[in-house]
């Protein structure tokens, strides 16, 4: 693996999942990365991605440097050819290249603008960063995808599934703010690389971009979608068609204990952070069918498997 920007960089997903699961049994691999520096660059807040990727680096013996540009760095200009006489003192060209001087691998969280669909879906910022960094780059949630989260989700489903071909349901759920489509896009993309039965349920107007929805079954009736499910994966996302807009916050779409009764005693998953009693009610989140904490725990092994693969093939 040269870099890890999307599902396309994982040429053998079952093998990557197996690697992560074997690392989980025996996480300390200090000799592999003892000579290397990992830089983690955030443009937005982060809890799980930041700490789990940092821990994965430490398990590999790497020196890890973390910087949050939204609070600590110079505001970055990303457009080419502009007169930089405004409030952005540094261009991404220099910033990425300089970080590349200090680090052997860089993780970057670039996030969506939610205002410019074309730019977001072109992965404008991530591509610029990769172009100038000069070292392998790991995507820690970009404008359209969150592959470390999705790899984690598949590891978790593999651990908890009780039949070879589980029914996995991605359900939209209400939220007070406009959120990116990245987690949902990526989840849909990765699950469709497996042979699981896969259903996406959301209100009209929340259709994912066709390249991510792929061939998934779309069910507008959430109750019907939940029927016989083994895994309920909840996530809010803002509209793709009416880009970045919150069309409504209909609490009837919240995952409740009542709705979970329609499932095959399904496990509940969410990438976190999760808004209680908006996305999911307390009863479900606090029940023993909720595996959100175990899922978050697996973030370490997904990140470590990816770092391990990059180190082995390129460094
Ligand atoms: C992010 C998202 O992409 O939806 C990160 C998920 C890993 N989530 C949020 O930004 C939640 C913010 C909020 O206000 O609840």
Short mmCIF file of C-alpha atoms and ligand atoms in Angstrom, two decimals:
data_model
loop_
_atom_site.label_atom_id
_atom_site.label_comp_id
_atom_site.label_asym_id
_atom_site.label_seq_id
_atom_site.Cartn_x
_atom_site.Cartn_y
_atom_site.Cartn_z
CA UNK A 1 0.00 0.00 0.00
CA UNK A 2 1.48 3.36 -1.09
CA UNK A 3 -1.06 5.67 0.55
CA UNK A 4 -4.54 5.19 2.04
CA UNK A 5 -6.88 7.74 0.53
CA UNK A 6 -9.94 5.59 -0.18
CA UNK A 7 -11.20 2.03 -0.56
CA UNK A 8 -9.32 1.88 -3.86
CA UNK A 9 -6.02 1.73 -1.97
CA UNK A 10 -7.06 -1.47 -0.20
CA UNK A 11 -6.51 -4.07 -2.89
CA UNK A 12 -7.34 -7.01 -0.61
CA UNK A 13 -9.91 -6.03 2.03
CA UNK A 14 -10.31 -9.48 3.66
CA UNK A 15 -6.53 -9.63 4.07
CA UNK A 16 -6.45 -6.13 5.60
CA UNK A 17 -9.22 -7.11 8.05
CA UNK A 18 -7.30 -10.29 8.98
CA UNK A 19 -4.15 -8.24 9.52
CA UNK A 20 -6.04 -5.86 11.83
CA UNK A 21 -7.55 -8.76 13.78
CA UNK A 22 -4.16 -10.42 14.23
CA UNK A 23 -2.65 -7.08 15.34
CA UNK A 24 -5.48 -6.81 17.88
CA UNK A 25 -4.30 -10.07 19.46
CA UNK A 26 -0.69 -8.88 19.57
CA UNK A 27 -0.52 -5.09 19.11
CA UNK A 28 3.08 -4.29 20.02
CA UNK A 29 5.26 -4.11 16.88
CA UNK A 30 7.79 -1.54 18.06
CA UNK A 31 10.52 -2.68 15.68
CA UNK A 32 8.52 -2.01 12.53
CA UNK A 33 8.29 1.75 12.82
CA UNK A 34 10.96 2.65 15.38
CA UNK A 35 12.91 4.70 12.81
CA UNK A 36 9.88 6.57 11.45
CA UNK A 37 7.88 9.72 12.20
CA UNK A 38 4.11 9.96 11.77
CA UNK A 39 2.48 13.40 11.48
CA UNK A 40 -1.24 13.77 12.16
CA UNK A 41 -2.76 16.98 10.81
CA UNK A 42 -6.30 18.04 11.69
CA UNK A 43 -8.33 20.88 10.22
CA UNK A 44 -11.25 20.03 12.56
CA UNK A 45 -11.96 18.57 16.00
CA UNK A 46 -11.27 14.88 16.56
CA UNK A 47 -11.32 12.43 19.45
CA UNK A 48 -11.23 8.86 18.13
CA UNK A 49 -9.27 9.43 14.93
CA UNK A 50 -6.66 11.46 16.74
CA UNK A 51 -6.09 9.18 19.73
CA UNK A 52 -6.49 5.85 17.93
CA UNK A 53 -4.11 6.74 15.08
CA UNK A 54 -1.64 8.16 17.59
CA UNK A 55 -1.84 4.95 19.60
CA UNK A 56 -1.43 2.84 16.44
CA UNK A 57 1.75 4.79 15.65
CA UNK A 58 3.04 4.23 19.18
CA UNK A 59 2.29 0.49 18.95
CA UNK A 60 4.51 0.48 15.85
CA UNK A 61 7.27 2.33 17.74
CA UNK A 62 6.79 5.49 15.64
CA UNK A 63 7.47 9.01 16.79
CA UNK A 64 4.07 10.73 16.47
CA UNK A 65 3.50 14.48 16.05
CA UNK A 66 -0.02 15.90 16.14
CA UNK A 67 -1.11 19.35 15.06
CA UNK A 68 -4.56 20.90 14.84
CA UNK A 69 -4.56 23.60 12.20
CA UNK A 70 -7.93 25.01 13.24
CA UNK A 71 -6.45 26.16 16.55
CA UNK A 72 -2.66 26.02 16.22
CA UNK A 73 -1.56 26.42 12.59
CA UNK A 74 -1.54 29.34 10.21
CA UNK A 75 -4.83 29.54 8.33
CA UNK A 76 -4.15 27.83 5.00
CA UNK A 77 -4.79 29.22 1.53
CA UNK A 78 -5.73 26.39 -0.84
CA UNK A 79 -6.45 28.30 -4.08
CA UNK A 80 -3.68 28.77 -6.62
CA UNK A 81 -2.68 32.13 -8.03
CA UNK A 82 -4.32 34.32 -5.40
CA UNK A 83 -2.89 37.50 -3.92
CA UNK A 84 -2.52 36.44 -0.29
CA UNK A 85 -3.48 39.76 1.26
CA UNK A 86 -6.33 38.37 3.41
CA UNK A 87 -6.53 36.33 6.60
CA UNK A 88 -4.67 33.22 5.36
CA UNK A 89 -0.90 33.59 5.89
CA UNK A 90 0.31 30.22 4.54
CA UNK A 91 -0.31 28.31 1.30
CA UNK A 92 -1.04 24.59 1.40
CA UNK A 93 1.82 24.09 -1.11
CA UNK A 94 4.46 25.12 1.44
CA UNK A 95 2.64 23.71 4.49
CA UNK A 96 2.26 20.19 3.01
CA UNK A 97 5.81 20.17 1.65
CA UNK A 98 7.26 21.30 4.99
CA UNK A 99 5.32 18.68 6.97
CA UNK A 100 6.66 16.15 4.43
CA UNK A 101 10.19 17.20 5.43
CA UNK A 102 9.56 16.17 9.03
CA UNK A 103 7.37 13.07 8.58
CA UNK A 104 7.63 9.69 6.83
CA UNK A 105 3.84 9.23 6.78
CA UNK A 106 1.21 11.97 7.18
CA UNK A 107 -2.40 11.53 8.25
CA UNK A 108 -4.69 14.37 7.21
CA UNK A 109 -8.26 15.29 8.15
CA UNK A 110 -9.47 17.77 5.56
CA UNK A 111 -13.29 17.55 5.94
CA UNK A 112 -16.05 18.91 3.67
CA UNK A 113 -16.88 22.56 3.03
CA UNK A 114 -20.57 21.56 2.58
CA UNK A 115 -20.90 24.73 0.49
CA UNK A 116 -19.10 23.79 -2.75
CA UNK A 117 -20.18 20.34 -3.90
CA UNK A 118 -17.91 20.31 -6.92
CA UNK A 119 -14.81 21.08 -4.84
CA UNK A 120 -15.77 18.64 -2.09
CA UNK A 121 -16.49 15.77 -4.49
CA UNK A 122 -13.25 16.52 -6.39
CA UNK A 123 -11.43 16.15 -3.03
CA UNK A 124 -9.75 19.47 -3.77
CA UNK A 125 -7.92 19.90 -0.42
CA UNK A 126 -6.87 16.26 0.03
CA UNK A 127 -5.49 16.11 -3.52
CA UNK A 128 -3.53 19.33 -3.05
CA UNK A 129 -2.07 18.03 0.18
CA UNK A 130 -1.05 14.69 -1.40
CA UNK A 131 0.46 16.51 -4.38
CA UNK A 132 2.82 18.58 -2.24
CA UNK A 133 3.51 16.32 0.78
CA UNK A 134 5.91 14.02 -1.06
CA UNK A 135 5.38 11.14 1.42
CA UNK A 136 2.61 8.53 1.89
CA UNK A 137 -0.67 10.06 3.09
CA UNK A 138 -3.48 8.53 5.15
CA UNK A 139 -6.99 9.95 4.84
CA UNK A 140 -8.36 10.63 8.33
CA UNK A 141 -11.74 11.85 6.90
CA UNK A 142 -11.79 13.96 3.80
CA UNK A 143 -14.65 15.79 2.12
CA UNK A 144 -16.33 12.63 0.79
CA UNK A 145 -14.93 9.56 2.57
CA UNK A 146 -13.68 8.24 5.92
CA UNK A 147 -11.93 4.98 5.00
CA UNK A 148 -10.30 4.35 8.42
CA UNK A 149 -13.80 4.40 9.95
CA UNK A 150 -15.20 2.05 7.31
CA UNK A 151 -12.34 -0.43 7.66
CA UNK A 152 -13.03 -0.35 11.42
CA UNK A 153 -16.71 -0.98 10.77
CA UNK A 154 -16.01 -4.07 8.65
CA UNK A 155 -13.58 -5.42 11.27
CA UNK A 156 -16.33 -4.95 13.88
CA UNK A 157 -19.04 -6.60 11.76
CA UNK A 158 -16.71 -9.55 11.09
CA UNK A 159 -16.17 -9.92 14.85
CA UNK A 160 -19.86 -9.80 15.78
CA UNK A 161 -21.67 -11.43 12.85
CA UNK A 162 -23.49 -14.67 13.66
CA UNK A 163 -24.17 -15.79 10.08
CA UNK A 164 -21.97 -15.65 6.99
CA UNK A 165 -24.10 -13.13 5.12
CA UNK A 166 -25.54 -10.71 7.69
CA UNK A 167 -28.15 -8.10 6.81
CA UNK A 168 -26.55 -4.69 7.33
CA UNK A 169 -28.73 -1.56 7.35
CA UNK A 170 -27.39 1.98 7.04
CA UNK A 171 -30.06 4.30 8.39
CA UNK A 172 -30.19 8.07 8.19
CA UNK A 173 -31.11 9.67 11.54
CA UNK A 174 -31.94 13.25 12.52
CA UNK A 175 -29.36 15.79 13.69
CA UNK A 176 -29.49 19.51 14.49
CA UNK A 177 -26.55 20.47 12.21
CA UNK A 178 -25.46 19.91 8.63
CA UNK A 179 -22.96 17.02 8.61
CA UNK A 180 -20.83 15.65 5.77
CA UNK A 181 -21.82 12.57 3.77
CA UNK A 182 -18.31 11.11 4.25
CA UNK A 183 -19.04 8.40 6.83
CA UNK A 184 -22.17 7.21 5.03
CA UNK A 185 -20.51 7.35 1.59
CA UNK A 186 -17.55 5.36 2.76
CA UNK A 187 -19.60 2.82 4.70
CA UNK A 188 -21.75 2.17 1.60
CA UNK A 189 -18.66 1.85 -0.55
CA UNK A 190 -16.82 -0.60 1.74
CA UNK A 191 -19.86 -2.75 2.56
CA UNK A 192 -20.46 -3.18 -1.15
CA UNK A 193 -17.01 -4.79 -1.40
CA UNK A 194 -18.36 -7.59 0.84
CA UNK A 195 -21.16 -10.07 0.14
CA UNK A 196 -23.37 -8.85 3.02
CA UNK A 197 -27.01 -8.04 2.33
CA UNK A 198 -27.03 -4.23 2.32
CA UNK A 199 -29.94 -1.82 2.63
CA UNK A 200 -29.80 1.98 2.93
CA UNK A 201 -32.81 3.73 4.42
CA UNK A 202 -33.33 7.50 4.45
CA UNK A 203 -36.05 10.07 3.84
CA UNK A 204 -36.55 11.38 0.30
CA UNK A 205 -34.01 14.09 -0.48
CA UNK A 206 -31.16 12.37 1.37
CA UNK A 207 -30.03 10.15 -1.54
CA UNK A 208 -26.26 9.62 -1.50
CA UNK A 209 -24.21 10.41 -4.58
CA UNK A 210 -24.76 7.61 -7.14
CA UNK A 211 -21.09 6.61 -7.12
CA UNK A 212 -21.38 5.81 -3.39
CA UNK A 213 -24.92 4.41 -3.24
CA UNK A 214 -23.82 1.99 -5.95
CA UNK A 215 -26.15 -0.98 -6.24
CA UNK A 216 -27.38 -0.86 -2.62
CA UNK A 217 -31.07 -1.46 -2.03
CA UNK A 218 -32.72 1.86 -1.11
CA UNK A 219 -35.74 1.52 1.19
CA UNK A 220 -37.60 4.73 2.06
CA UNK A 221 -39.64 2.90 4.71
CA UNK A 222 -37.33 2.64 7.73
CA UNK A 223 -39.50 0.05 9.50
CA UNK A 224 -39.37 -2.23 6.46
CA UNK A 225 -35.60 -1.80 6.21
CA UNK A 226 -35.10 -2.85 9.85
CA UNK A 227 -36.97 -6.14 9.31
CA UNK A 228 -34.56 -9.04 10.00
CA UNK A 229 -31.46 -6.86 10.23
CA UNK A 230 -28.31 -8.11 11.99
CA UNK A 231 -26.63 -4.70 12.18
CA UNK A 232 -28.17 -1.24 12.37
CA UNK A 233 -25.61 1.42 11.41
CA UNK A 234 -26.99 4.87 12.15
CA UNK A 235 -25.60 8.11 10.76
CA UNK A 236 -26.85 11.56 9.91
CA UNK A 237 -25.75 13.26 6.74
CA UNK A 238 -26.83 16.46 5.05
CA UNK A 239 -28.42 16.43 1.61
CA UNK A 240 -26.23 15.68 -1.40
CA UNK A 241 -28.78 16.82 -3.97
CA UNK A 242 -29.62 20.05 -2.12
CA UNK A 243 -25.99 20.24 -1.16
CA UNK A 244 -25.13 20.64 2.52
CA UNK A 245 -28.71 21.43 3.52
CA UNK A 246 -30.65 20.08 6.52
CA UNK A 247 -34.02 19.33 4.90
CA UNK A 248 -35.70 18.40 8.18
CA UNK A 249 -34.94 16.98 11.64
CA UNK A 250 -37.79 14.47 11.81
CA UNK A 251 -37.40 12.62 15.14
CA UNK A 252 -39.51 9.80 13.71
CA UNK A 253 -36.26 8.63 12.09
CA UNK A 254 -34.46 8.21 15.45
CA UNK A 255 -33.36 4.63 16.23
CA UNK A 256 -35.51 3.48 19.17
CA UNK A 257 -35.89 0.35 21.26
CA UNK A 258 -39.30 -0.17 19.63
CA UNK A 259 -37.80 -0.15 16.13
CA UNK A 260 -34.97 -2.49 17.13
CA UNK A 261 -37.65 -5.12 17.93
CA UNK A 262 -38.17 -5.56 14.18
CA UNK A 263 -34.57 -6.68 13.73
CA UNK A 264 -32.90 -10.03 14.31
CA UNK A 265 -31.73 -8.77 17.71
CA UNK A 266 -29.40 -6.49 15.75
CA UNK A 267 -26.26 -4.86 17.01
CA UNK A 268 -26.30 -1.06 16.99
CA UNK A 269 -23.33 0.78 15.46
CA UNK A 270 -22.36 4.44 15.09
CA UNK A 271 -19.00 6.09 14.38
CA UNK A 272 -19.44 8.58 17.28
CA UNK A 273 -19.81 11.31 18.40
CA UNK A 274 -23.51 10.54 18.66
CA UNK A 275 -26.33 12.87 19.73
CA UNK A 276 -28.40 10.95 22.28
CA UNK A 277 -32.16 11.01 21.80
CA UNK A 278 -31.76 12.52 18.32
CA UNK A 279 -29.87 9.79 16.42
CA UNK A 280 -30.62 7.00 18.91
CA UNK A 281 -32.50 6.77 22.17
CA UNK A 282 -30.78 6.09 25.49
CA UNK A 283 -32.37 2.64 25.77
CA UNK A 284 -30.65 1.38 22.59
CA UNK A 285 -27.32 3.13 23.16
CA UNK A 286 -27.13 1.86 26.75
CA UNK A 287 -28.26 -1.68 25.86
CA UNK A 288 -25.94 -4.65 25.51
CA UNK A 289 -26.71 -4.69 21.75
CA UNK A 290 -24.88 -1.39 21.30
CA UNK A 291 -21.29 -2.01 20.18
CA UNK A 292 -20.27 1.61 19.61
CA UNK A 293 -17.50 1.45 22.25
CA UNK A 294 -16.04 -1.80 20.89
CA UNK A 295 -16.29 -0.25 17.39
CA UNK A 296 -14.33 2.82 18.55
CA UNK A 297 -11.78 0.51 20.19
CA UNK A 298 -11.18 -1.14 16.81
CA UNK A 299 -10.11 2.20 15.32
CA UNK A 300 -6.62 1.48 16.69
CA UNK A 301 -6.28 -1.81 14.80
CA UNK A 302 -7.63 -0.42 11.54
CA UNK A 303 -5.12 2.43 11.69
CA UNK A 304 -2.30 0.09 12.71
CA UNK A 305 -3.06 -2.35 9.87
CA UNK A 306 -2.94 0.54 7.39
CA UNK A 307 0.31 1.99 8.81
CA UNK A 308 1.79 -1.52 8.91
CA UNK A 309 0.91 -2.08 5.21
CA UNK A 310 2.38 1.27 4.13
CA UNK A 311 5.59 0.72 6.13
CA UNK A 312 6.03 -2.78 4.73
CA UNK A 313 5.56 -1.80 1.12
CA UNK A 314 7.21 1.61 0.92
CA UNK A 315 9.58 2.44 3.81
C1 LIG B 1 -18.37 14.07 11.84
C2 LIG B 1 -19.12 13.64 10.60
O1 LIG B 1 -18.49 13.48 9.53
O2 LIG B 1 -20.33 13.45 10.66
C3 LIG B 1 -17.31 13.09 12.28
C4 LIG B 1 -17.67 11.66 12.35
C5 LIG B 1 -16.51 10.76 12.52
N1 LIG B 1 -19.30 14.25 12.92
C6 LIG B 1 -19.58 15.46 13.38
O3 LIG B 1 -19.06 16.45 12.88
C7 LIG B 1 -20.55 15.58 14.54
C8 LIG B 1 -20.67 16.99 15.01
C9 LIG B 1 -21.89 17.26 15.86
O4 LIG B 1 -22.16 18.43 16.06
O5 LIG B 1 -22.58 16.35 16.33
#
